[in-house]
Amino acid sequence: MHFEDLALCYYHSGPCDANSWSSPLLSVGWLEHPHEYSTGVTPPALLDRLEDLIARSWDHYPSFAFRGSHQCSLCAHGSPVGSRATRSHENLWIPGDGVIYLTPGMITHYIGDHSYSPPESFIHAVLDCPDYGSHAYCSALRASNANQPPPLLTNQEVDEKWSRERDQFLARRRPPTSA
Ligand SMILES: [Zn+2]
């Protein structure tokens, strides 16, 4: 799947679709052969931070961790470079300044092994991003989304939503008390 950097992202229905958000959902790192991409040196902290966010995404957003396996088409059409794991199952939502960035987990391979240099605004947003799935992260995501609830719930939020709905359902089923 290829999107130009900072183009609106329409990868998949739900939170991967720009139409689901109140602020622009921007693509970063959706590289595919033979599309050109920017290269350069990135701050070393960037890769570490991305790896950490991806690792935490499995705990908090497991339902968005699987979107099918994907081979790196840059490696497939050239000599494979580097040995960094190609993470193709994760997607990361990074709160930005009035925007949200959506990047595939493969971005660590692109940066580490293909010298990909993502947009400056994205790099800052990643370095500023609170721990993935934390309350601070959820608040930042909401702030980026024009203060509207993001279409992306953590595991815990999903549990709370189900238990609220179950309580409401049971309350409706309760037989009326006789006068
Ligand atoms: Zn590759």
mmCIF file with all atom_site columns, C-alpha atoms and ligand atoms in Angstrom:
data_model
loop_
_atom_site.group_PDB
_atom_site.id
_atom_site.type_symbol
_atom_site.label_atom_id
_atom_site.label_alt_id
_atom_site.label_comp_id
_atom_site.label_asym_id
_atom_site.label_entity_id
_atom_site.label_seq_id
_atom_site.pdbx_PDB_ins_code
_atom_site.Cartn_x
_atom_site.Cartn_y
_atom_site.Cartn_z
_atom_site.occupancy
_atom_site.B_iso_or_equiv
_atom_site.pdbx_formal_charge
_atom_site.auth_seq_id
_atom_site.auth_comp_id
_atom_site.auth_asym_id
_atom_site.auth_atom_id
_atom_site.pdbx_PDB_model_num
ATOM   1   C  CA . MET A 1 1   ? 0.000   0.000  0.000  1.00 0.00 ? 1   MET A CA 1
ATOM   2   C  CA . HIS A 1 2   ? 1.459   3.364  -0.970 1.00 0.00 ? 2   HIS A CA 1
ATOM   3   C  CA . PHE A 1 3   ? 0.493   6.834  0.268  1.00 0.00 ? 3   PHE A CA 1
ATOM   4   C  CA . GLU A 1 4   ? 2.496   10.006 -0.243 1.00 0.00 ? 4   GLU A CA 1
ATOM   5   C  CA . ASP A 1 5   ? 3.875   11.362 3.024  1.00 0.00 ? 5   ASP A CA 1
ATOM   6   C  CA . LEU A 1 6   ? 1.391   13.775 4.645  1.00 0.00 ? 6   LEU A CA 1
ATOM   7   C  CA . ALA A 1 7   ? -1.423  12.785 2.267  1.00 0.00 ? 7   ALA A CA 1
ATOM   8   C  CA . LEU A 1 8   ? -4.748  11.888 3.865  1.00 0.00 ? 8   LEU A CA 1
ATOM   9   C  CA . CYS A 1 9   ? -4.742  8.206  4.783  1.00 0.00 ? 9   CYS A CA 1
ATOM   10  C  CA . TYR A 1 10  ? -7.481  5.837  3.628  1.00 0.00 ? 10  TYR A CA 1
ATOM   11  C  CA . TYR A 1 11  ? -5.909  2.497  4.445  1.00 0.00 ? 11  TYR A CA 1
ATOM   12  C  CA . HIS A 1 12  ? -8.772  0.593  5.984  1.00 0.00 ? 12  HIS A CA 1
ATOM   13  C  CA . SER A 1 13  ? -12.213 1.318  7.429  1.00 0.00 ? 13  SER A CA 1
ATOM   14  C  CA . GLY A 1 14  ? -12.398 2.505  11.041 1.00 0.00 ? 14  GLY A CA 1
ATOM   15  C  CA . PRO A 1 15  ? -9.493  4.356  12.631 1.00 0.00 ? 15  PRO A CA 1
ATOM   16  C  CA . CYS A 1 16  ? -7.284  3.792  9.535  1.00 0.00 ? 16  CYS A CA 1
ATOM   17  C  CA . ASP A 1 17  ? -9.704  5.919  7.476  1.00 0.00 ? 17  ASP A CA 1
ATOM   18  C  CA . ALA A 1 18  ? -9.318  9.713  7.438  1.00 0.00 ? 18  ALA A CA 1
ATOM   19  C  CA . ASN A 1 19  ? -13.127 10.006 7.309  1.00 0.00 ? 19  ASN A CA 1
ATOM   20  C  CA . SER A 1 20  ? -13.344 8.548  10.822 1.00 0.00 ? 20  SER A CA 1
ATOM   21  C  CA . TRP A 1 21  ? -11.428 11.455 12.358 1.00 0.00 ? 21  TRP A CA 1
ATOM   22  C  CA . SER A 1 22  ? -12.339 15.084 13.072 1.00 0.00 ? 22  SER A CA 1
ATOM   23  C  CA . SER A 1 23  ? -8.796  16.243 12.229 1.00 0.00 ? 23  SER A CA 1
ATOM   24  C  CA . PRO A 1 24  ? -6.686  15.217 9.221  1.00 0.00 ? 24  PRO A CA 1
ATOM   25  C  CA . LEU A 1 25  ? -5.319  11.666 9.434  1.00 0.00 ? 25  LEU A CA 1
ATOM   26  C  CA . LEU A 1 26  ? -1.988  11.975 7.606  1.00 0.00 ? 26  LEU A CA 1
ATOM   27  C  CA . SER A 1 27  ? 0.048   9.165  6.077  1.00 0.00 ? 27  SER A CA 1
ATOM   28  C  CA . VAL A 1 28  ? 3.708   8.744  6.967  1.00 0.00 ? 28  VAL A CA 1
ATOM   29  C  CA . GLY A 1 29  ? 6.007   5.946  5.861  1.00 0.00 ? 29  GLY A CA 1
ATOM   30  C  CA . TRP A 1 30  ? 3.751   4.086  3.440  1.00 0.00 ? 30  TRP A CA 1
ATOM   31  C  CA . LEU A 1 31  ? 6.641   3.290  1.108  1.00 0.00 ? 31  LEU A CA 1
ATOM   32  C  CA . GLU A 1 32  ? 6.391   1.010  -1.909 1.00 0.00 ? 32  GLU A CA 1
ATOM   33  C  CA . HIS A 1 33  ? 8.622   0.291  -4.857 1.00 0.00 ? 33  HIS A CA 1
ATOM   34  C  CA . PRO A 1 34  ? 8.937   2.126  -7.279 1.00 0.00 ? 34  PRO A CA 1
ATOM   35  C  CA . HIS A 1 35  ? 7.694   5.323  -5.589 1.00 0.00 ? 35  HIS A CA 1
ATOM   36  C  CA . GLU A 1 36  ? 10.419  7.738  -4.525 1.00 0.00 ? 36  GLU A CA 1
ATOM   37  C  CA . TYR A 1 37  ? 10.858  8.635  -0.873 1.00 0.00 ? 37  TYR A CA 1
ATOM   38  C  CA . SER A 1 38  ? 13.048  11.046 1.062  1.00 0.00 ? 38  SER A CA 1
ATOM   39  C  CA . THR A 1 39  ? 16.253  9.761  2.631  1.00 0.00 ? 39  THR A CA 1
ATOM   40  C  CA . GLY A 1 40  ? 18.594  11.208 5.211  1.00 0.00 ? 40  GLY A CA 1
ATOM   41  C  CA . VAL A 1 41  ? 19.908  10.909 8.717  1.00 0.00 ? 41  VAL A CA 1
ATOM   42  C  CA . THR A 1 42  ? 17.305  10.787 11.505 1.00 0.00 ? 42  THR A CA 1
ATOM   43  C  CA . PRO A 1 43  ? 17.826  11.345 15.256 1.00 0.00 ? 43  PRO A CA 1
ATOM   44  C  CA . PRO A 1 44  ? 18.864  8.031  16.883 1.00 0.00 ? 44  PRO A CA 1
ATOM   45  C  CA . ALA A 1 45  ? 16.119  8.503  19.489 1.00 0.00 ? 45  ALA A CA 1
ATOM   46  C  CA . LEU A 1 46  ? 13.496  8.254  16.753 1.00 0.00 ? 46  LEU A CA 1
ATOM   47  C  CA . LEU A 1 47  ? 13.965  4.525  16.091 1.00 0.00 ? 47  LEU A CA 1
ATOM   48  C  CA . ASP A 1 48  ? 14.098  3.702  19.797 1.00 0.00 ? 48  ASP A CA 1
ATOM   49  C  CA . ARG A 1 49  ? 10.895  5.628  20.422 1.00 0.00 ? 49  ARG A CA 1
ATOM   50  C  CA . LEU A 1 50  ? 9.101   3.989  17.497 1.00 0.00 ? 50  LEU A CA 1
ATOM   51  C  CA . GLU A 1 51  ? 10.158  0.511  18.682 1.00 0.00 ? 51  GLU A CA 1
ATOM   52  C  CA . ASP A 1 52  ? 8.843   1.291  22.147 1.00 0.00 ? 52  ASP A CA 1
ATOM   53  C  CA . LEU A 1 53  ? 5.509   2.609  20.852 1.00 0.00 ? 53  LEU A CA 1
ATOM   54  C  CA . ILE A 1 54  ? 5.091   -0.448 18.635 1.00 0.00 ? 54  ILE A CA 1
ATOM   55  C  CA . ALA A 1 55  ? 5.855   -2.833 21.505 1.00 0.00 ? 55  ALA A CA 1
ATOM   56  C  CA . ARG A 1 56  ? 3.238   -1.116 23.673 1.00 0.00 ? 56  ARG A CA 1
ATOM   57  C  CA . SER A 1 57  ? 0.662   -1.130 20.885 1.00 0.00 ? 57  SER A CA 1
ATOM   58  C  CA . TRP A 1 58  ? 0.327   -4.911 21.321 1.00 0.00 ? 58  TRP A CA 1
ATOM   59  C  CA . ASP A 1 59  ? -0.809  -4.445 24.904 1.00 0.00 ? 59  ASP A CA 1
ATOM   60  C  CA . HIS A 1 60  ? -3.283  -1.665 24.321 1.00 0.00 ? 60  HIS A CA 1
ATOM   61  C  CA . TYR A 1 61  ? -4.574  -2.060 20.782 1.00 0.00 ? 61  TYR A CA 1
ATOM   62  C  CA . PRO A 1 62  ? -4.229  -5.756 19.916 1.00 0.00 ? 62  PRO A CA 1
ATOM   63  C  CA . SER A 1 63  ? -7.321  -5.624 17.713 1.00 0.00 ? 63  SER A CA 1
ATOM   64  C  CA . PHE A 1 64  ? -5.452  -3.287 15.362 1.00 0.00 ? 64  PHE A CA 1
ATOM   65  C  CA . ALA A 1 65  ? -2.256  -5.273 15.361 1.00 0.00 ? 65  ALA A CA 1
ATOM   66  C  CA . PHE A 1 66  ? -3.161  -7.619 12.534 1.00 0.00 ? 66  PHE A CA 1
ATOM   67  C  CA . ARG A 1 67  ? -3.776  -6.272 9.083  1.00 0.00 ? 67  ARG A CA 1
ATOM   68  C  CA . GLY A 1 68  ? -2.101  -9.046 7.150  1.00 0.00 ? 68  GLY A CA 1
ATOM   69  C  CA . SER A 1 69  ? 1.510   -9.729 6.424  1.00 0.00 ? 69  SER A CA 1
ATOM   70  C  CA . HIS A 1 70  ? 3.362   -7.470 4.043  1.00 0.00 ? 70  HIS A CA 1
ATOM   71  C  CA . GLN A 1 71  ? 6.763   -7.949 2.465  1.00 0.00 ? 71  GLN A CA 1
ATOM   72  C  CA . CYS A 1 72  ? 9.046   -4.981 1.923  1.00 0.00 ? 72  CYS A CA 1
ATOM   73  C  CA . SER A 1 73  ? 8.806   -4.176 -1.783 1.00 0.00 ? 73  SER A CA 1
ATOM   74  C  CA . LEU A 1 74  ? 11.982  -2.075 -1.594 1.00 0.00 ? 74  LEU A CA 1
ATOM   75  C  CA . CYS A 1 75  ? 13.904  -5.200 -0.537 1.00 0.00 ? 75  CYS A CA 1
ATOM   76  C  CA . ALA A 1 76  ? 12.039  -7.324 -3.077 1.00 0.00 ? 76  ALA A CA 1
ATOM   77  C  CA . HIS A 1 77  ? 13.098  -5.054 -5.951 1.00 0.00 ? 77  HIS A CA 1
ATOM   78  C  CA . GLY A 1 78  ? 16.716  -4.536 -4.923 1.00 0.00 ? 78  GLY A CA 1
ATOM   79  C  CA . SER A 1 79  ? 19.251  -6.257 -2.798 1.00 0.00 ? 79  SER A CA 1
ATOM   80  C  CA . PRO A 1 80  ? 17.756  -6.767 0.656  1.00 0.00 ? 80  PRO A CA 1
ATOM   81  C  CA . VAL A 1 81  ? 19.527  -4.492 3.092  1.00 0.00 ? 81  VAL A CA 1
ATOM   82  C  CA . GLY A 1 82  ? 20.042  -4.610 6.826  1.00 0.00 ? 82  GLY A CA 1
ATOM   83  C  CA . SER A 1 83  ? 18.593  -7.092 9.208  1.00 0.00 ? 83  SER A CA 1
ATOM   84  C  CA . ARG A 1 84  ? 16.020  -5.093 11.110 1.00 0.00 ? 84  ARG A CA 1
ATOM   85  C  CA . ALA A 1 85  ? 12.827  -7.075 11.529 1.00 0.00 ? 85  ALA A CA 1
ATOM   86  C  CA . THR A 1 86  ? 10.136  -6.118 9.068  1.00 0.00 ? 86  THR A CA 1
ATOM   87  C  CA . ARG A 1 87  ? 7.171   -5.433 11.294 1.00 0.00 ? 87  ARG A CA 1
ATOM   88  C  CA . SER A 1 88  ? 4.140   -5.559 9.099  1.00 0.00 ? 88  SER A CA 1
ATOM   89  C  CA . HIS A 1 89  ? 1.359   -6.253 11.575 1.00 0.00 ? 89  HIS A CA 1
ATOM   90  C  CA . GLU A 1 90  ? 1.240   -3.006 13.480 1.00 0.00 ? 90  GLU A CA 1
ATOM   91  C  CA . ASN A 1 91  ? -0.010  0.471  12.747 1.00 0.00 ? 91  ASN A CA 1
ATOM   92  C  CA . LEU A 1 92  ? 0.754   3.482  14.907 1.00 0.00 ? 92  LEU A CA 1
ATOM   93  C  CA . TRP A 1 93  ? -1.378  6.578  15.434 1.00 0.00 ? 93  TRP A CA 1
ATOM   94  C  CA . ILE A 1 94  ? 0.774   9.499  16.518 1.00 0.00 ? 94  ILE A CA 1
ATOM   95  C  CA . PRO A 1 95  ? -0.935  12.643 17.863 1.00 0.00 ? 95  PRO A CA 1
ATOM   96  C  CA . GLY A 1 96  ? 0.358   15.793 16.138 1.00 0.00 ? 96  GLY A CA 1
ATOM   97  C  CA . ASP A 1 97  ? -0.447  19.477 16.136 1.00 0.00 ? 97  ASP A CA 1
ATOM   98  C  CA . GLY A 1 98  ? -4.062  19.482 14.947 1.00 0.00 ? 98  GLY A CA 1
ATOM   99  C  CA . VAL A 1 99  ? -3.394  16.312 12.932 1.00 0.00 ? 99  VAL A CA 1
ATOM   100 C  CA . ILE A 1 100 ? -2.934  12.597 13.568 1.00 0.00 ? 100 ILE A CA 1
ATOM   101 C  CA . TYR A 1 101 ? -0.233  10.616 11.792 1.00 0.00 ? 101 TYR A CA 1
ATOM   102 C  CA . LEU A 1 102 ? -0.809  7.010  10.780 1.00 0.00 ? 102 LEU A CA 1
ATOM   103 C  CA . THR A 1 103 ? 2.304   4.995  10.088 1.00 0.00 ? 103 THR A CA 1
ATOM   104 C  CA . PRO A 1 104 ? 2.849   1.270  9.502  1.00 0.00 ? 104 PRO A CA 1
ATOM   105 C  CA . GLY A 1 105 ? 5.117   -0.698 11.844 1.00 0.00 ? 105 GLY A CA 1
ATOM   106 C  CA . MET A 1 106 ? 7.350   -1.247 8.794  1.00 0.00 ? 106 MET A CA 1
ATOM   107 C  CA . ILE A 1 107 ? 8.584   2.315  9.263  1.00 0.00 ? 107 ILE A CA 1
ATOM   108 C  CA . THR A 1 108 ? 11.364  1.088  11.582 1.00 0.00 ? 108 THR A CA 1
ATOM   109 C  CA . HIS A 1 109 ? 12.672  -1.121 8.762  1.00 0.00 ? 109 HIS A CA 1
ATOM   110 C  CA . TYR A 1 110 ? 12.418  1.742  6.262  1.00 0.00 ? 110 TYR A CA 1
ATOM   111 C  CA . ILE A 1 111 ? 14.320  4.131  8.544  1.00 0.00 ? 111 ILE A CA 1
ATOM   112 C  CA . GLY A 1 112 ? 16.856  1.602  9.805  1.00 0.00 ? 112 GLY A CA 1
ATOM   113 C  CA . ASP A 1 113 ? 17.524  -0.285 6.578  1.00 0.00 ? 113 ASP A CA 1
ATOM   114 C  CA . HIS A 1 114 ? 16.471  2.024  3.741  1.00 0.00 ? 114 HIS A CA 1
ATOM   115 C  CA . SER A 1 115 ? 17.603  5.398  5.179  1.00 0.00 ? 115 SER A CA 1
ATOM   116 C  CA . TYR A 1 116 ? 14.058  6.706  4.959  1.00 0.00 ? 116 TYR A CA 1
ATOM   117 C  CA . SER A 1 117 ? 13.693  10.155 6.503  1.00 0.00 ? 117 SER A CA 1
ATOM   118 C  CA . PRO A 1 118 ? 10.115  10.944 7.542  1.00 0.00 ? 118 PRO A CA 1
ATOM   119 C  CA . PRO A 1 119 ? 8.747   14.530 7.637  1.00 0.00 ? 119 PRO A CA 1
ATOM   120 C  CA . GLU A 1 120 ? 10.180  16.758 10.368 1.00 0.00 ? 120 GLU A CA 1
ATOM   121 C  CA . SER A 1 121 ? 6.762   17.384 11.960 1.00 0.00 ? 121 SER A CA 1
ATOM   122 C  CA . PHE A 1 122 ? 6.253   13.630 12.321 1.00 0.00 ? 122 PHE A CA 1
ATOM   123 C  CA . ILE A 1 123 ? 9.676   13.148 13.938 1.00 0.00 ? 123 ILE A CA 1
ATOM   124 C  CA . HIS A 1 124 ? 8.834   15.786 16.550 1.00 0.00 ? 124 HIS A CA 1
ATOM   125 C  CA . ALA A 1 125 ? 5.420   14.228 17.168 1.00 0.00 ? 125 ALA A CA 1
ATOM   126 C  CA . VAL A 1 126 ? 6.972   10.779 17.741 1.00 0.00 ? 126 VAL A CA 1
ATOM   127 C  CA . LEU A 1 127 ? 9.605   12.145 20.124 1.00 0.00 ? 127 LEU A CA 1
ATOM   128 C  CA . ASP A 1 128 ? 6.862   14.008 22.036 1.00 0.00 ? 128 ASP A CA 1
ATOM   129 C  CA . CYS A 1 129 ? 4.393   11.097 21.982 1.00 0.00 ? 129 CYS A CA 1
ATOM   130 C  CA . PRO A 1 130 ? 3.350   9.860  25.455 1.00 0.00 ? 130 PRO A CA 1
ATOM   131 C  CA . ASP A 1 131 ? 3.614   6.139  26.209 1.00 0.00 ? 131 ASP A CA 1
ATOM   132 C  CA . TYR A 1 132 ? 1.345   4.314  23.828 1.00 0.00 ? 132 TYR A CA 1
ATOM   133 C  CA . GLY A 1 133 ? -2.087  3.565  25.284 1.00 0.00 ? 133 GLY A CA 1
ATOM   134 C  CA . SER A 1 134 ? -1.478  5.626  28.444 1.00 0.00 ? 134 SER A CA 1
ATOM   135 C  CA . HIS A 1 135 ? -3.997  8.196  29.691 1.00 0.00 ? 135 HIS A CA 1
ATOM   136 C  CA . ALA A 1 136 ? -1.630  10.925 28.522 1.00 0.00 ? 136 ALA A CA 1
ATOM   137 C  CA . TYR A 1 137 ? -1.574  9.326  25.079 1.00 0.00 ? 137 TYR A CA 1
ATOM   138 C  CA . CYS A 1 138 ? -5.378  9.087  24.887 1.00 0.00 ? 138 CYS A CA 1
ATOM   139 C  CA . SER A 1 139 ? -5.668  12.738 25.961 1.00 0.00 ? 139 SER A CA 1
ATOM   140 C  CA . ALA A 1 140 ? -3.112  13.824 23.357 1.00 0.00 ? 140 ALA A CA 1
ATOM   141 C  CA . LEU A 1 141 ? -4.945  11.866 20.683 1.00 0.00 ? 141 LEU A CA 1
ATOM   142 C  CA . ARG A 1 142 ? -8.217  13.510 21.617 1.00 0.00 ? 142 ARG A CA 1
ATOM   143 C  CA . ALA A 1 143 ? -6.619  16.985 21.645 1.00 0.00 ? 143 ALA A CA 1
ATOM   144 C  CA . SER A 1 144 ? -5.220  16.341 18.161 1.00 0.00 ? 144 SER A CA 1
ATOM   145 C  CA . ASN A 1 145 ? -8.662  15.217 17.044 1.00 0.00 ? 145 ASN A CA 1
ATOM   146 C  CA . ALA A 1 146 ? -10.254 18.656 17.627 1.00 0.00 ? 146 ALA A CA 1
ATOM   147 C  CA . ASN A 1 147 ? -11.130 17.493 21.173 1.00 0.00 ? 147 ASN A CA 1
ATOM   148 C  CA . GLN A 1 148 ? -13.489 14.861 19.809 1.00 0.00 ? 148 GLN A CA 1
ATOM   149 C  CA . PRO A 1 149 ? -13.342 11.242 21.045 1.00 0.00 ? 149 PRO A CA 1
ATOM   150 C  CA . PRO A 1 150 ? -10.878 9.393  18.786 1.00 0.00 ? 150 PRO A CA 1
ATOM   151 C  CA . PRO A 1 151 ? -12.263 6.400  16.811 1.00 0.00 ? 151 PRO A CA 1
ATOM   152 C  CA . LEU A 1 152 ? -9.591  4.289  18.502 1.00 0.00 ? 152 LEU A CA 1
ATOM   153 C  CA . LEU A 1 153 ? -10.223 2.658  21.869 1.00 0.00 ? 153 LEU A CA 1
ATOM   154 C  CA . THR A 1 154 ? -7.679  0.968  24.112 1.00 0.00 ? 154 THR A CA 1
ATOM   155 C  CA . ASN A 1 155 ? -8.407  -2.517 25.410 1.00 0.00 ? 155 ASN A CA 1
ATOM   156 C  CA . GLN A 1 156 ? -9.422  -1.022 28.717 1.00 0.00 ? 156 GLN A CA 1
ATOM   157 C  CA . GLU A 1 157 ? -11.769 1.487  27.065 1.00 0.00 ? 157 GLU A CA 1
ATOM   158 C  CA . VAL A 1 158 ? -13.385 -1.333 25.073 1.00 0.00 ? 158 VAL A CA 1
ATOM   159 C  CA . ASP A 1 159 ? -13.923 -3.337 28.286 1.00 0.00 ? 159 ASP A CA 1
ATOM   160 C  CA . GLU A 1 160 ? -15.473 -0.322 29.988 1.00 0.00 ? 160 GLU A CA 1
ATOM   161 C  CA . LYS A 1 161 ? -17.751 0.298  27.010 1.00 0.00 ? 161 LYS A CA 1
ATOM   162 C  CA . TRP A 1 162 ? -18.957 -3.335 26.990 1.00 0.00 ? 162 TRP A CA 1
ATOM   163 C  CA . SER A 1 163 ? -19.595 -3.357 30.688 1.00 0.00 ? 163 SER A CA 1
ATOM   164 C  CA . ARG A 1 164 ? -21.567 -0.081 30.437 1.00 0.00 ? 164 ARG A CA 1
ATOM   165 C  CA . GLU A 1 165 ? -23.659 -1.528 27.608 1.00 0.00 ? 165 GLU A CA 1
ATOM   166 C  CA . ARG A 1 166 ? -24.223 -4.761 29.522 1.00 0.00 ? 166 ARG A CA 1
ATOM   167 C  CA . ASP A 1 167 ? -25.423 -2.823 32.556 1.00 0.00 ? 167 ASP A CA 1
ATOM   168 C  CA . GLN A 1 168 ? -27.786 -0.789 30.411 1.00 0.00 ? 168 GLN A CA 1
ATOM   169 C  CA . PHE A 1 169 ? -29.095 -3.958 28.764 1.00 0.00 ? 169 PHE A CA 1
ATOM   170 C  CA . LEU A 1 170 ? -29.699 -5.655 32.110 1.00 0.00 ? 170 LEU A CA 1
ATOM   171 C  CA . ALA A 1 171 ? -31.382 -2.539 33.472 1.00 0.00 ? 171 ALA A CA 1
ATOM   172 C  CA . ARG A 1 172 ? -33.824 -2.564 30.555 1.00 0.00 ? 172 ARG A CA 1
ATOM   173 C  CA . ARG A 1 173 ? -34.620 -6.236 31.085 1.00 0.00 ? 173 ARG A CA 1
ATOM   174 C  CA . ARG A 1 174 ? -35.345 -5.866 34.781 1.00 0.00 ? 174 ARG A CA 1
ATOM   175 C  CA . PRO A 1 175 ? -39.061 -6.574 35.353 1.00 0.00 ? 175 PRO A CA 1
ATOM   176 C  CA . PRO A 1 176 ? -41.047 -3.524 36.349 1.00 0.00 ? 176 PRO A CA 1
ATOM   177 C  CA . THR A 1 177 ? -41.562 -3.312 40.085 1.00 0.00 ? 177 THR A CA 1
ATOM   178 C  CA . SER A 1 178 ? -45.194 -3.699 41.040 1.00 0.00 ? 178 SER A CA 1
ATOM   179 C  CA . ALA A 1 179 ? -46.754 -0.730 42.726 1.00 0.00 ? 179 ALA A CA 1
HETATM 180 ZN ZN . ZN  B 2 .   ? 13.234  -3.465 2.896  1.00 0.00 ? 1   ZN  B ZN 1
#
